[in-house]
Every structure is written in structure tokens, then in C-alpha cells.
Amino acid sequence: MIRLLPVLLLSLPLFISIAAAEGTDITADELTRDASGVVVASGNVIIHRKGGTLHADEVRYDIKRHQIQARGHVIIESPKAVIHADSAQLDTETKQGFMQRAVIILPDGERLSAARVERVNDHTYHAEDIRFTACPTDDEAWNLAAAEATLDQQAGKLTARHTRFETYGIPVLYSPYWQQPLRRMSGFLVPRVGVGRRRGTEVSIPYYFAP
């Protein structure tokens, strides 16, 4: 048992607590920090900060410039959303940043996937080449596909441009402008599509009024 102790200690993840970075804690398989304050971490990287946690394969954290660059299986968890991405670049002070090939999962289960996502602030995202749905992952009955969209969690809406409404992967409606509510408010609901021999294909767009 005594001979195995050094091996076990070497296998434990390294840990750094950065008081100067507002209580940021970093764990990783390999972890270094140079004289300029840049932390380089690789292997099962976990960064805990106030209001959220970041997971990634590799991270470069420039403490003085408040810049985090993360690559590989990036997961950003917070009470407002869970984001999966291939890579991310974030500013820890302004909350702004960019993510490539990202999926944003909202607390109520809505999902927005995009080729590129810009985080404007703590509750607003601007995305390009997007797909949005509120359906379960195993039964995606409908989705919105758009060239670009803005997700505003504070206002509770998704605003998209050059939008296609698709049902089971089939485009049924195009709109140059689309606004999708994320919570109870007045506005257009998800279109209903019907197909019959007498009337052919019918599309109705119900409007909900929230007094």
C-alpha cells in the first residue's frame, strides 16, 4: 500500500485557486501558470466561477485580460442555460464571447443549435445558421431554420430572419421575419399544418392574446 501511494498521488487532477480572478477554481489533468498569469490547462478541465461552470478538453485563461479560450467538448453550465460547443472564447468580465458549432439548451427544454453563436451579454445571444425547437430530442415534430436569430432570455423571445418552418424535416412555410415567444405573451403560435384530399395542404397560424 505504501508503494502505491506515489502513483495514486500523481493520478489526481491538479488544482489552482485564483483569488485574483474573483474566486475562480480550476482543476485539470495538466495545469501550468506562467509569470504573466496565463493558465494553460488540458485534460478534463473544469473551471468554477460565480454563476457558472465550464468544462473542456483544453483551456487557456489569460487572467489579466479576463479572456478564456476553450477547445474540445466545451460545456458551459449556468442557471440560465447549458451550452455545448466545439470551442469558445469568453470574456469573464463583460460576459461577451463567441462559440463555434454550439447548442444552447434553455431551462424549459428549448434548444437552439447554430454554426456560430455570439454571446452579447449574460442573457442575449446572436446566432448564425440556426435551428430552434421546443420538441423532445427523440420526437422533433417541428423546428425553425433561419439564417440568423437573436435569443433574448430577458425579453422571453427568439427573433429570426429568413426563416423556414419545418415539420419532420419538411419545409412548409417561409417568412422573412419570425418572432417566437419563450414564455407566456401575446403573439403568433406554432403553425398548424393539415393535408386533405378535398382542400389539399392547409397552414394556419394561431395568434395568442395574453391579457
PDB file of C-alpha atoms in Angstrom:
ATOM      1  CA  MET A   1       0.000   0.000   0.000  1.00  0.00           C
ATOM      2  CA  ILE A   2       2.857   2.417   0.752  1.00  0.00           C
ATOM      3  CA  ARG A   3       4.472   1.766  -2.627  1.00  0.00           C
ATOM      4  CA  LEU A   4       1.232   2.548  -4.462  1.00  0.00           C
ATOM      5  CA  LEU A   5       0.749   5.903  -2.724  1.00  0.00           C
ATOM      6  CA  PRO A   6       3.034   7.985  -5.037  1.00  0.00           C
ATOM      7  CA  VAL A   7       1.296   6.562  -8.114  1.00  0.00           C
ATOM      8  CA  LEU A   8      -2.105   7.450  -6.743  1.00  0.00           C
ATOM      9  CA  LEU A   9      -0.996  10.982  -5.959  1.00  0.00           C
ATOM     10  CA  LEU A  10       0.293  11.506  -9.495  1.00  0.00           C
ATOM     11  CA  SER A  11      -3.039  10.419 -10.962  1.00  0.00           C
ATOM     12  CA  LEU A  12      -5.045  13.018  -9.041  1.00  0.00           C
ATOM     13  CA  PRO A  13      -6.108  16.127 -11.042  1.00  0.00           C
ATOM     14  CA  LEU A  14      -4.149  19.308 -10.397  1.00  0.00           C
ATOM     15  CA  PHE A  15      -5.885  22.243  -8.753  1.00  0.00           C
ATOM     16  CA  ILE A  16      -5.376  26.018  -8.726  1.00  0.00           C
ATOM     17  CA  SER A  17      -7.427  28.543  -6.789  1.00  0.00           C
ATOM     18  CA  ILE A  18      -7.069  32.041  -8.274  1.00  0.00           C
ATOM     19  CA  ALA A  19      -8.106  34.633  -5.702  1.00  0.00           C
ATOM     20  CA  ALA A  20      -7.242  37.457  -8.081  1.00  0.00           C
ATOM     21  CA  ALA A  21      -9.767  36.168 -10.581  1.00  0.00           C
ATOM     22  CA  GLU A  22     -12.761  36.594  -8.271  1.00  0.00           C
ATOM     23  CA  GLY A  23     -12.624  33.151  -6.670  1.00  0.00           C
ATOM     24  CA  THR A  24     -12.018  31.132  -9.839  1.00  0.00           C
ATOM     25  CA  ASP A  25     -11.123  27.471  -9.237  1.00  0.00           C
ATOM     26  CA  ILE A  26      -9.527  25.312 -11.963  1.00  0.00           C
ATOM     27  CA  THR A  27      -8.941  21.556 -11.982  1.00  0.00           C
ATOM     28  CA  ALA A  28      -7.267  19.602 -14.799  1.00  0.00           C
ATOM     29  CA  ASP A  29      -5.026  16.632 -15.526  1.00  0.00           C
ATOM     30  CA  GLU A  30      -2.216  19.006 -16.540  1.00  0.00           C
ATOM     31  CA  LEU A  31      -2.030  22.572 -15.319  1.00  0.00           C
ATOM     32  CA  THR A  32       0.604  25.325 -15.607  1.00  0.00           C
ATOM     33  CA  ARG A  33       0.715  29.029 -14.891  1.00  0.00           C
ATOM     34  CA  ASP A  34       3.407  31.385 -16.200  1.00  0.00           C
ATOM     35  CA  ALA A  35       4.771  34.638 -14.758  1.00  0.00           C
ATOM     36  CA  SER A  36       2.318  36.755 -16.764  1.00  0.00           C
ATOM     37  CA  GLY A  37      -0.630  34.991 -15.134  1.00  0.00           C
ATOM     38  CA  VAL A  38      -1.718  32.878 -18.118  1.00  0.00           C
ATOM     39  CA  VAL A  39      -3.070  29.486 -17.049  1.00  0.00           C
ATOM     40  CA  VAL A  40      -2.855  26.599 -19.532  1.00  0.00           C
ATOM     41  CA  ALA A  41      -4.910  23.522 -18.646  1.00  0.00           C
ATOM     42  CA  SER A  42      -5.537  20.279 -20.508  1.00  0.00           C
ATOM     43  CA  GLY A  43      -7.408  17.060 -19.833  1.00  0.00           C
ATOM     44  CA  ASN A  44     -10.758  17.072 -18.001  1.00  0.00           C
ATOM     45  CA  VAL A  45     -10.608  20.810 -17.405  1.00  0.00           C
ATOM     46  CA  ILE A  46     -13.229  22.217 -15.019  1.00  0.00           C
ATOM     47  CA  ILE A  47     -13.434  25.924 -14.197  1.00  0.00           C
ATOM     48  CA  HIS A  48     -15.772  27.025 -11.425  1.00  0.00           C
ATOM     49  CA  ARG A  49     -16.722  30.697 -11.293  1.00  0.00           C
ATOM     50  CA  LYS A  50     -19.530  32.588  -9.643  1.00  0.00           C
ATOM     51  CA  GLY A  51     -22.682  31.843 -11.646  1.00  0.00           C
ATOM     52  CA  GLY A  52     -21.382  29.015 -13.793  1.00  0.00           C
ATOM     53  CA  THR A  53     -19.052  26.128 -14.610  1.00  0.00           C
ATOM     54  CA  LEU A  54     -17.031  25.457 -17.764  1.00  0.00           C
ATOM     55  CA  HIS A  55     -15.842  22.007 -18.910  1.00  0.00           C
ATOM     56  CA  ALA A  56     -13.388  21.471 -21.792  1.00  0.00           C
ATOM     57  CA  ASP A  57     -10.501  19.380 -23.063  1.00  0.00           C
ATOM     58  CA  GLU A  58      -8.137  22.368 -23.272  1.00  0.00           C
ATOM     59  CA  VAL A  59      -8.288  25.872 -21.805  1.00  0.00           C
ATOM     60  CA  ARG A  60      -6.038  28.933 -21.979  1.00  0.00           C
ATOM     61  CA  TYR A  61      -7.015  31.501 -19.344  1.00  0.00           C
ATOM     62  CA  ASP A  62      -5.422  34.957 -19.523  1.00  0.00           C
ATOM     63  CA  ILE A  63      -6.269  36.301 -16.081  1.00  0.00           C
ATOM     64  CA  LYS A  64      -5.091  39.882 -16.638  1.00  0.00           C
ATOM     65  CA  ARG A  65      -7.088  40.263 -19.853  1.00  0.00           C
ATOM     66  CA  HIS A  66     -10.065  38.281 -18.482  1.00  0.00           C
ATOM     67  CA  GLN A  67     -10.001  36.024 -21.577  1.00  0.00           C
ATOM     68  CA  ILE A  68     -10.818  32.298 -21.661  1.00  0.00           C
ATOM     69  CA  GLN A  69     -10.176  30.189 -24.762  1.00  0.00           C
ATOM     70  CA  ALA A  70     -11.617  26.674 -24.551  1.00  0.00           C
ATOM     71  CA  ARG A  71     -11.493  23.825 -27.066  1.00  0.00           C
ATOM     72  CA  GLY A  72     -12.865  20.311 -27.272  1.00  0.00           C
ATOM     73  CA  HIS A  73     -16.180  19.151 -25.766  1.00  0.00           C
ATOM     74  CA  VAL A  74     -16.883  22.568 -24.283  1.00  0.00           C
ATOM     75  CA  ILE A  75     -19.817  22.677 -21.848  1.00  0.00           C
ATOM     76  CA  ILE A  76     -20.881  25.924 -20.152  1.00  0.00           C
ATOM     77  CA  GLU A  77     -23.388  25.435 -17.333  1.00  0.00           C
ATOM     78  CA  SER A  78     -25.386  28.179 -15.637  1.00  0.00           C
ATOM     79  CA  PRO A  79     -28.898  28.572 -14.193  1.00  0.00           C
ATOM     80  CA  LYS A  80     -29.964  30.312 -17.432  1.00  0.00           C
ATOM     81  CA  ALA A  81     -28.760  27.729 -19.963  1.00  0.00           C
ATOM     82  CA  VAL A  82     -26.473  24.815 -20.727  1.00  0.00           C
ATOM     83  CA  ILE A  83     -24.288  25.328 -23.806  1.00  0.00           C
ATOM     84  CA  HIS A  84     -22.393  22.642 -25.712  1.00  0.00           C
ATOM     85  CA  ALA A  85     -19.793  23.823 -28.243  1.00  0.00           C
ATOM     86  CA  ASP A  86     -16.704  22.722 -30.151  1.00  0.00           C
ATOM     87  CA  SER A  87     -14.807  25.816 -28.993  1.00  0.00           C
ATOM     88  CA  ALA A  88     -15.438  29.058 -27.106  1.00  0.00           C
ATOM     89  CA  GLN A  89     -13.781  32.389 -26.426  1.00  0.00           C
ATOM     90  CA  LEU A  90     -15.219  34.288 -23.462  1.00  0.00           C
ATOM     91  CA  ASP A  91     -14.604  37.492 -21.528  1.00  0.00           C
ATOM     92  CA  THR A  92     -15.124  36.829 -17.824  1.00  0.00           C
ATOM     93  CA  GLU A  93     -15.893  40.497 -17.043  1.00  0.00           C
ATOM     94  CA  THR A  94     -18.241  41.568 -19.850  1.00  0.00           C
ATOM     95  CA  LYS A  95     -19.781  38.062 -20.290  1.00  0.00           C
ATOM     96  CA  GLN A  96     -19.325  38.513 -24.050  1.00  0.00           C
ATOM     97  CA  GLY A  97     -17.825  35.898 -26.315  1.00  0.00           C
ATOM     98  CA  PHE A  98     -18.073  33.572 -29.305  1.00  0.00           C
ATOM     99  CA  MET A  99     -18.814  29.861 -29.661  1.00  0.00           C
ATOM    100  CA  GLN A 100     -18.443  27.593 -32.682  1.00  0.00           C
ATOM    101  CA  ARG A 101     -20.915  24.803 -33.527  1.00  0.00           C
ATOM    102  CA  ALA A 102     -22.927  25.409 -30.389  1.00  0.00           C
ATOM    103  CA  VAL A 103     -26.174  24.072 -28.907  1.00  0.00           C
ATOM    104  CA  ILE A 104     -27.977  26.207 -26.310  1.00  0.00           C
ATOM    105  CA  ILE A 105     -30.406  24.294 -24.062  1.00  0.00           C
ATOM    106  CA  LEU A 106     -32.794  26.529 -22.117  1.00  0.00           C
ATOM    107  CA  PRO A 107     -34.225  25.623 -18.677  1.00  0.00           C
ATOM    108  CA  ASP A 108     -37.623  24.618 -20.151  1.00  0.00           C
ATOM    109  CA  GLY A 109     -36.013  22.340 -22.748  1.00  0.00           C
ATOM    110  CA  GLU A 110     -35.968  24.560 -25.848  1.00  0.00           C
ATOM    111  CA  ARG A 111     -32.860  24.019 -27.978  1.00  0.00           C
ATOM    112  CA  LEU A 112     -31.063  26.361 -30.353  1.00  0.00           C
ATOM    113  CA  SER A 113     -28.217  24.965 -32.434  1.00  0.00           C
ATOM    114  CA  ALA A 114     -26.044  27.203 -34.598  1.00  0.00           C
ATOM    115  CA  ALA A 115     -22.850  27.228 -36.622  1.00  0.00           C
ATOM    116  CA  ARG A 116     -21.674  30.286 -34.695  1.00  0.00           C
ATOM    117  CA  VAL A 117     -23.016  31.978 -31.569  1.00  0.00           C
ATOM    118  CA  GLU A 118     -22.094  35.393 -30.187  1.00  0.00           C
ATOM    119  CA  ARG A 119     -22.913  35.976 -26.523  1.00  0.00           C
ATOM    120  CA  VAL A 120     -23.865  39.661 -26.395  1.00  0.00           C
ATOM    121  CA  ASN A 121     -24.392  39.676 -22.630  1.00  0.00           C
ATOM    122  CA  ASP A 122     -25.475  37.352 -19.845  1.00  0.00           C
ATOM    123  CA  HIS A 123     -28.947  36.737 -21.333  1.00  0.00           C
ATOM    124  CA  THR A 124     -28.714  37.601 -25.060  1.00  0.00           C
ATOM    125  CA  TYR A 125     -27.239  35.524 -27.896  1.00  0.00           C
ATOM    126  CA  HIS A 126     -26.923  36.261 -31.608  1.00  0.00           C
ATOM    127  CA  ALA A 127     -26.596  33.143 -33.759  1.00  0.00           C
ATOM    128  CA  GLU A 128     -25.976  32.292 -37.402  1.00  0.00           C
ATOM    129  CA  ASP A 129     -27.335  29.364 -39.424  1.00  0.00           C
ATOM    130  CA  ILE A 130     -29.670  28.237 -36.658  1.00  0.00           C
ATOM    131  CA  ARG A 131     -32.234  25.568 -35.863  1.00  0.00           C
ATOM    132  CA  PHE A 132     -34.660  26.033 -32.972  1.00  0.00           C
ATOM    133  CA  THR A 133     -37.224  23.670 -31.465  1.00  0.00           C
ATOM    134  CA  ALA A 134     -39.093  23.042 -28.240  1.00  0.00           C
ATOM    135  CA  CYS A 135     -39.730  19.363 -29.037  1.00  0.00           C
ATOM    136  CA  PRO A 136     -38.088  16.457 -27.196  1.00  0.00           C
ATOM    137  CA  THR A 137     -34.865  15.215 -28.759  1.00  0.00           C
ATOM    138  CA  ASP A 138     -36.423  11.850 -29.614  1.00  0.00           C
ATOM    139  CA  ASP A 139     -39.509  13.371 -31.298  1.00  0.00           C
ATOM    140  CA  GLU A 140     -38.671  16.603 -33.099  1.00  0.00           C
ATOM    141  CA  ALA A 141     -42.045  17.274 -34.742  1.00  0.00           C
ATOM    142  CA  TRP A 142     -41.179  20.823 -35.770  1.00  0.00           C
ATOM    143  CA  ASN A 143     -38.282  23.230 -35.902  1.00  0.00           C
ATOM    144  CA  LEU A 144     -37.341  26.673 -37.159  1.00  0.00           C
ATOM    145  CA  ALA A 145     -34.389  27.014 -39.520  1.00  0.00           C
ATOM    146  CA  ALA A 146     -33.064  30.537 -40.074  1.00  0.00           C
ATOM    147  CA  ALA A 147     -30.086  32.390 -41.466  1.00  0.00           C
ATOM    148  CA  GLU A 148     -29.700  34.318 -38.206  1.00  0.00           C
ATOM    149  CA  ALA A 149     -31.534  34.850 -34.939  1.00  0.00           C
ATOM    150  CA  THR A 150     -31.335  36.704 -31.634  1.00  0.00           C
ATOM    151  CA  LEU A 151     -32.245  34.861 -28.449  1.00  0.00           C
ATOM    152  CA  ASP A 152     -33.230  37.268 -25.666  1.00  0.00           C
ATOM    153  CA  GLN A 153     -33.983  35.421 -22.436  1.00  0.00           C
ATOM    154  CA  GLN A 154     -34.786  38.624 -20.548  1.00  0.00           C
ATOM    155  CA  ALA A 155     -37.456  39.624 -23.084  1.00  0.00           C
ATOM    156  CA  GLY A 156     -38.515  35.988 -23.459  1.00  0.00           C
ATOM    157  CA  LYS A 157     -38.383  35.734 -27.247  1.00  0.00           C
ATOM    158  CA  LEU A 158     -36.450  34.468 -30.236  1.00  0.00           C
ATOM    159  CA  THR A 159     -36.315  36.823 -33.227  1.00  0.00           C
ATOM    160  CA  ALA A 160     -35.254  35.180 -36.510  1.00  0.00           C
ATOM    161  CA  ARG A 161     -34.774  36.332 -40.091  1.00  0.00           C
ATOM    162  CA  HIS A 162     -35.119  34.416 -43.358  1.00  0.00           C
ATOM    163  CA  THR A 163     -36.917  31.645 -41.511  1.00  0.00           C
ATOM    164  CA  ARG A 164     -38.280  28.285 -42.638  1.00  0.00           C
ATOM    165  CA  PHE A 165     -40.820  26.434 -40.524  1.00  0.00           C
ATOM    166  CA  GLU A 166     -40.232  22.689 -40.909  1.00  0.00           C
ATOM    167  CA  THR A 167     -42.266  19.726 -39.713  1.00  0.00           C
ATOM    168  CA  TYR A 168     -40.451  16.394 -39.536  1.00  0.00           C
ATOM    169  CA  GLY A 169     -37.709  17.875 -41.711  1.00  0.00           C
ATOM    170  CA  ILE A 170     -40.049  19.101 -44.472  1.00  0.00           C
ATOM    171  CA  PRO A 171     -40.194  22.902 -45.102  1.00  0.00           C
ATOM    172  CA  VAL A 172     -43.835  24.072 -45.103  1.00  0.00           C
ATOM    173  CA  LEU A 173     -43.611  27.835 -44.584  1.00  0.00           C
ATOM    174  CA  TYR A 174     -41.150  30.676 -45.234  1.00  0.00           C
ATOM    175  CA  SER A 175     -41.093  34.044 -43.509  1.00  0.00           C
ATOM    176  CA  PRO A 176     -38.543  36.869 -43.817  1.00  0.00           C
ATOM    177  CA  TYR A 177     -39.186  37.715 -40.150  1.00  0.00           C
ATOM    178  CA  TRP A 178     -40.223  35.454 -37.271  1.00  0.00           C
ATOM    179  CA  GLN A 179     -40.677  36.023 -33.549  1.00  0.00           C
ATOM    180  CA  GLN A 180     -41.055  33.005 -31.278  1.00  0.00           C
ATOM    181  CA  PRO A 181     -42.115  33.564 -27.630  1.00  0.00           C
ATOM    182  CA  LEU A 182     -40.231  31.657 -24.947  1.00  0.00           C
ATOM    183  CA  ARG A 183     -42.792  32.322 -22.244  1.00  0.00           C
ATOM    184  CA  ARG A 184     -46.429  33.379 -21.928  1.00  0.00           C
ATOM    185  CA  MET A 185     -47.039  36.512 -24.008  1.00  0.00           C
ATOM    186  CA  SER A 186     -49.179  37.715 -26.889  1.00  0.00           C
ATOM    187  CA  GLY A 187     -48.007  36.585 -30.291  1.00  0.00           C
ATOM    188  CA  PHE A 188     -48.253  34.007 -33.042  1.00  0.00           C
ATOM    189  CA  LEU A 189     -48.078  30.368 -32.021  1.00  0.00           C
ATOM    190  CA  VAL A 190     -46.520  27.451 -33.863  1.00  0.00           C
ATOM    191  CA  PRO A 191     -48.251  26.989 -37.261  1.00  0.00           C
ATOM    192  CA  ARG A 192     -50.580  24.055 -37.747  1.00  0.00           C
ATOM    193  CA  VAL A 193     -50.287  22.010 -40.917  1.00  0.00           C
ATOM    194  CA  GLY A 194     -53.036  19.809 -42.340  1.00  0.00           C
ATOM    195  CA  VAL A 195     -53.261  17.725 -45.502  1.00  0.00           C
ATOM    196  CA  GLY A 196     -56.526  16.500 -47.031  1.00  0.00           C
ATOM    197  CA  ARG A 197     -57.822  15.236 -50.363  1.00  0.00           C
ATOM    198  CA  ARG A 198     -60.513  17.922 -50.674  1.00  0.00           C
ATOM    199  CA  ARG A 199     -58.573  21.007 -49.588  1.00  0.00           C
ATOM    200  CA  GLY A 200     -55.005  19.913 -50.130  1.00  0.00           C
ATOM    201  CA  THR A 201     -52.381  21.307 -47.774  1.00  0.00           C
ATOM    202  CA  GLU A 202     -53.538  23.895 -45.246  1.00  0.00           C
ATOM    203  CA  VAL A 203     -51.375  26.014 -42.948  1.00  0.00           C
ATOM    204  CA  SER A 204     -52.888  28.044 -40.102  1.00  0.00           C
ATOM    205  CA  ILE A 205     -51.018  30.405 -37.767  1.00  0.00           C
ATOM    206  CA  PRO A 206     -52.964  30.879 -34.493  1.00  0.00           C
ATOM    207  CA  TYR A 207     -52.486  34.082 -32.512  1.00  0.00           C
ATOM    208  CA  TYR A 208     -52.459  34.001 -28.717  1.00  0.00           C
ATOM    209  CA  PHE A 209     -53.507  37.072 -26.714  1.00  0.00           C
ATOM    210  CA  ALA A 210     -52.169  37.274 -23.158  1.00  0.00           C
ATOM    211  CA  PRO A 211     -54.207  39.892 -21.251  1.00  0.00           C
TER     212      PRO A 211
END
